[in-house]
Amino acid sequence: MSVAFRRESDEEHLEPKFELPIPPGPNFVTPAGLAQIEERVAGLEQVLEAASEDEERKRVLRDLRYWRSRFATAQPAPAPREGKVGIGSRVRFIHSGKSLEVLICGYDEADPGENRIAFSAPLARALLGAKAGDFADFAGADEAIEVVSVENG
């Protein structure tokens, strides 16, 4: 029989299910970030207990594997040095004539819409170690950012 007439299973046409990717590098977290991860694990465990459909259970188990892994590998971020930008710092700066503010945090707690950026983001990397009054290179431009203030703690 020709392969053209062979019935393929419905499973062959579904997109493959992959594990959620783990970001490379250390898993630095702020105290708030660690609490978020703990809450996420607890919430997913509750959803798993209530899940009745096989597909839903598979999805929740995949998410739970990710968040349990993130909890197991979480490392408290080193405290920023007084007056210097570090993980957990709220930074006010001027870039291209605009005054902006960001909180530098761990990967899983980052939310650019809420002005929380991961320490691994290019902007955060440009700011790390700076203090108020410093200029930082960014996006290929020398002294593109002026740090106005740094709040730690």
mmCIF file of C-alpha atoms in Angstrom:
data_model
loop_
_atom_site.group_PDB
_atom_site.id
_atom_site.type_symbol
_atom_site.label_atom_id
_atom_site.label_comp_id
_atom_site.label_asym_id
_atom_site.label_seq_id
_atom_site.Cartn_x
_atom_site.Cartn_y
_atom_site.Cartn_z
ATOM 1 C CA MET A 1 0.000 0.000 0.000
ATOM 2 C CA SER A 2 1.236 3.468 -0.837
ATOM 3 C CA VAL A 3 2.365 5.692 2.000
ATOM 4 C CA ALA A 4 -0.010 8.339 0.680
ATOM 5 C CA PHE A 5 -2.976 6.238 1.831
ATOM 6 C CA ARG A 6 -1.596 5.372 5.236
ATOM 7 C CA ARG A 7 -3.569 6.816 8.134
ATOM 8 C CA GLU A 8 -1.328 8.883 10.333
ATOM 9 C CA SER A 9 -2.155 9.219 13.957
ATOM 10 C CA ASP A 10 -3.364 12.527 15.266
ATOM 11 C CA GLU A 11 -0.310 12.602 17.539
ATOM 12 C CA GLU A 12 2.026 13.018 14.552
ATOM 13 C CA HIS A 13 0.581 16.451 13.821
ATOM 14 C CA LEU A 14 0.814 17.870 17.311
ATOM 15 C CA GLU A 15 3.642 20.195 18.196
ATOM 16 C CA PRO A 16 6.243 18.503 20.396
ATOM 17 C CA LYS A 17 6.188 19.296 24.090
ATOM 18 C CA PHE A 18 9.468 20.687 25.386
ATOM 19 C CA GLU A 19 10.688 21.437 28.860
ATOM 20 C CA LEU A 20 10.757 25.114 29.814
ATOM 21 C CA PRO A 21 14.263 26.437 29.131
ATOM 22 C CA ILE A 22 16.446 27.168 32.139
ATOM 23 C CA PRO A 23 18.330 30.460 31.720
ATOM 24 C CA PRO A 24 22.108 30.070 31.580
ATOM 25 C CA GLY A 25 24.307 31.284 34.409
ATOM 26 C CA PRO A 26 23.726 31.610 38.120
ATOM 27 C CA ASN A 27 20.200 31.824 39.497
ATOM 28 C CA PHE A 28 20.620 34.926 41.675
ATOM 29 C CA VAL A 29 17.440 35.971 43.468
ATOM 30 C CA THR A 30 16.373 38.781 45.744
ATOM 31 C CA PRO A 31 14.359 37.906 48.872
ATOM 32 C CA ALA A 32 11.187 38.932 46.970
ATOM 33 C CA GLY A 33 12.206 36.731 44.050
ATOM 34 C CA LEU A 34 12.718 33.699 46.282
ATOM 35 C CA ALA A 35 9.299 34.270 47.842
ATOM 36 C CA GLN A 36 7.747 34.458 44.341
ATOM 37 C CA ILE A 37 9.324 31.140 43.388
ATOM 38 C CA GLU A 38 8.068 29.499 46.595
ATOM 39 C CA GLU A 39 4.552 30.838 45.945
ATOM 40 C CA ARG A 40 4.655 29.580 42.354
ATOM 41 C CA VAL A 41 5.660 26.063 43.471
ATOM 42 C CA ALA A 42 2.927 25.969 46.142
ATOM 43 C CA GLY A 43 0.309 27.236 43.672
ATOM 44 C CA LEU A 44 1.256 24.689 41.024
ATOM 45 C CA GLU A 45 1.183 21.865 43.595
ATOM 46 C CA GLN A 46 -2.411 22.866 44.446
ATOM 47 C CA VAL A 47 -3.377 22.985 40.768
ATOM 48 C CA LEU A 48 -1.800 19.551 40.264
ATOM 49 C CA GLU A 49 -3.879 18.056 43.075
ATOM 50 C CA ALA A 50 -7.067 19.396 41.477
ATOM 51 C CA ALA A 51 -6.126 18.567 37.864
ATOM 52 C CA SER A 52 -8.248 15.807 36.409
ATOM 53 C CA GLU A 53 -7.339 15.761 32.725
ATOM 54 C CA ASP A 54 -4.161 14.067 31.566
ATOM 55 C CA GLU A 55 -3.039 16.974 29.329
ATOM 56 C CA GLU A 56 -3.542 19.491 32.118
ATOM 57 C CA ARG A 57 -1.544 17.313 34.533
ATOM 58 C CA LYS A 58 1.308 17.050 32.004
ATOM 59 C CA ARG A 59 1.378 20.837 31.553
ATOM 60 C CA VAL A 60 1.322 21.497 35.291
ATOM 61 C CA LEU A 61 4.015 18.870 35.931
ATOM 62 C CA ARG A 62 6.245 20.487 33.290
ATOM 63 C CA ASP A 63 5.799 23.916 34.909
ATOM 64 C CA LEU A 64 6.360 22.422 38.348
ATOM 65 C CA ARG A 65 9.629 20.813 37.224
ATOM 66 C CA TYR A 66 10.842 24.238 36.053
ATOM 67 C CA TRP A 67 9.900 26.078 39.257
ATOM 68 C CA ARG A 68 11.215 23.342 41.568
ATOM 69 C CA SER A 69 14.497 23.481 39.662
ATOM 70 C CA ARG A 70 14.600 27.269 40.004
ATOM 71 C CA PHE A 71 13.929 26.964 43.743
ATOM 72 C CA ALA A 72 16.636 24.315 44.183
ATOM 73 C CA THR A 73 19.237 26.402 42.326
ATOM 74 C CA ALA A 74 18.290 29.810 43.778
ATOM 75 C CA GLN A 75 21.249 31.727 45.202
ATOM 76 C CA PRO A 76 20.657 34.818 47.316
ATOM 77 C CA ALA A 77 22.187 37.725 45.423
ATOM 78 C CA PRO A 78 25.166 39.317 47.091
ATOM 79 C CA ALA A 79 24.161 42.519 48.862
ATOM 80 C CA PRO A 80 25.012 45.564 46.745
ATOM 81 C CA ARG A 81 27.865 47.665 48.081
ATOM 82 C CA GLU A 82 26.756 50.927 49.657
ATOM 83 C CA GLY A 83 25.868 53.435 46.955
ATOM 84 C CA LYS A 84 26.701 51.065 44.077
ATOM 85 C CA VAL A 85 24.333 49.359 41.675
ATOM 86 C CA GLY A 86 23.877 45.647 42.313
ATOM 87 C CA ILE A 87 21.155 43.022 42.212
ATOM 88 C CA GLY A 88 18.291 44.443 44.260
ATOM 89 C CA SER A 89 19.128 48.088 43.485
ATOM 90 C CA ARG A 90 16.563 50.605 42.307
ATOM 91 C CA VAL A 91 18.368 52.869 39.844
ATOM 92 C CA ARG A 92 17.315 56.235 38.436
ATOM 93 C CA PHE A 93 19.197 57.268 35.320
ATOM 94 C CA ILE A 94 19.048 59.440 32.232
ATOM 95 C CA HIS A 95 19.302 57.877 28.791
ATOM 96 C CA SER A 96 18.733 59.796 25.547
ATOM 97 C CA GLY A 97 17.405 62.748 27.521
ATOM 98 C CA LYS A 98 14.756 60.670 29.315
ATOM 99 C CA SER A 99 14.683 60.024 33.038
ATOM 100 C CA LEU A 100 14.048 56.336 33.763
ATOM 101 C CA GLU A 101 14.005 54.038 36.778
ATOM 102 C CA VAL A 102 14.537 50.283 37.019
ATOM 103 C CA LEU A 103 14.876 47.650 39.709
ATOM 104 C CA ILE A 104 17.606 45.118 38.965
ATOM 105 C CA CYS A 105 16.481 41.665 40.059
ATOM 106 C CA GLY A 106 16.704 37.942 39.360
ATOM 107 C CA TYR A 107 15.683 36.399 36.052
ATOM 108 C CA ASP A 108 12.354 34.921 37.184
ATOM 109 C CA GLU A 109 11.141 38.075 38.922
ATOM 110 C CA ALA A 110 11.945 40.375 36.005
ATOM 111 C CA ASP A 111 9.019 42.195 34.401
ATOM 112 C CA PRO A 112 10.021 45.012 32.034
ATOM 113 C CA GLY A 113 6.459 46.350 32.065
ATOM 114 C CA GLU A 114 6.887 46.939 35.812
ATOM 115 C CA ASN A 115 10.439 48.327 35.360
ATOM 116 C CA ARG A 116 12.040 45.214 36.859
ATOM 117 C CA ILE A 117 14.911 43.933 34.726
ATOM 118 C CA ALA A 118 17.051 40.823 35.133
ATOM 119 C CA PHE A 119 20.661 41.296 36.177
ATOM 120 C CA SER A 120 21.644 39.579 32.923
ATOM 121 C CA ALA A 121 19.874 42.154 30.691
ATOM 122 C CA PRO A 122 22.199 44.426 28.691
ATOM 123 C CA LEU A 123 20.937 47.541 30.481
ATOM 124 C CA ALA A 124 21.480 45.965 33.901
ATOM 125 C CA ARG A 125 24.973 44.811 32.933
ATOM 126 C CA ALA A 126 25.790 48.384 31.895
ATOM 127 C CA LEU A 127 24.572 49.724 35.253
ATOM 128 C CA LEU A 128 26.072 47.123 37.626
ATOM 129 C CA GLY A 129 28.826 48.609 39.751
ATOM 130 C CA ALA A 130 27.979 52.232 38.918
ATOM 131 C CA LYS A 131 27.162 54.880 41.512
ATOM 132 C CA ALA A 132 25.248 58.165 41.412
ATOM 133 C CA GLY A 133 27.003 60.628 39.118
ATOM 134 C CA ASP A 134 28.684 57.918 37.017
ATOM 135 C CA PHE A 135 28.262 57.583 33.277
ATOM 136 C CA ALA A 136 27.953 54.130 31.699
ATOM 137 C CA ASP A 137 28.465 52.885 28.174
ATOM 138 C CA PHE A 138 25.395 51.296 26.633
ATOM 139 C CA ALA A 139 24.343 49.941 23.231
ATOM 140 C CA GLY A 140 27.684 50.756 21.664
ATOM 141 C CA ALA A 141 27.649 54.387 22.781
ATOM 142 C CA ASP A 142 30.190 55.790 25.231
ATOM 143 C CA GLU A 143 28.723 57.386 28.359
ATOM 144 C CA ALA A 144 25.168 56.873 27.067
ATOM 145 C CA ILE A 145 23.687 56.594 30.569
ATOM 146 C CA GLU A 146 24.010 58.972 33.504
ATOM 147 C CA VAL A 147 23.223 57.394 36.869
ATOM 148 C CA VAL A 148 21.174 59.836 38.941
ATOM 149 C CA SER A 149 20.535 57.789 42.103
ATOM 150 C CA VAL A 150 20.948 54.321 43.540
ATOM 151 C CA GLU A 151 18.733 52.884 46.291
ATOM 152 C CA ASN A 152 19.788 49.632 47.935
ATOM 153 C CA GLY A 153 17.796 47.682 50.430
#
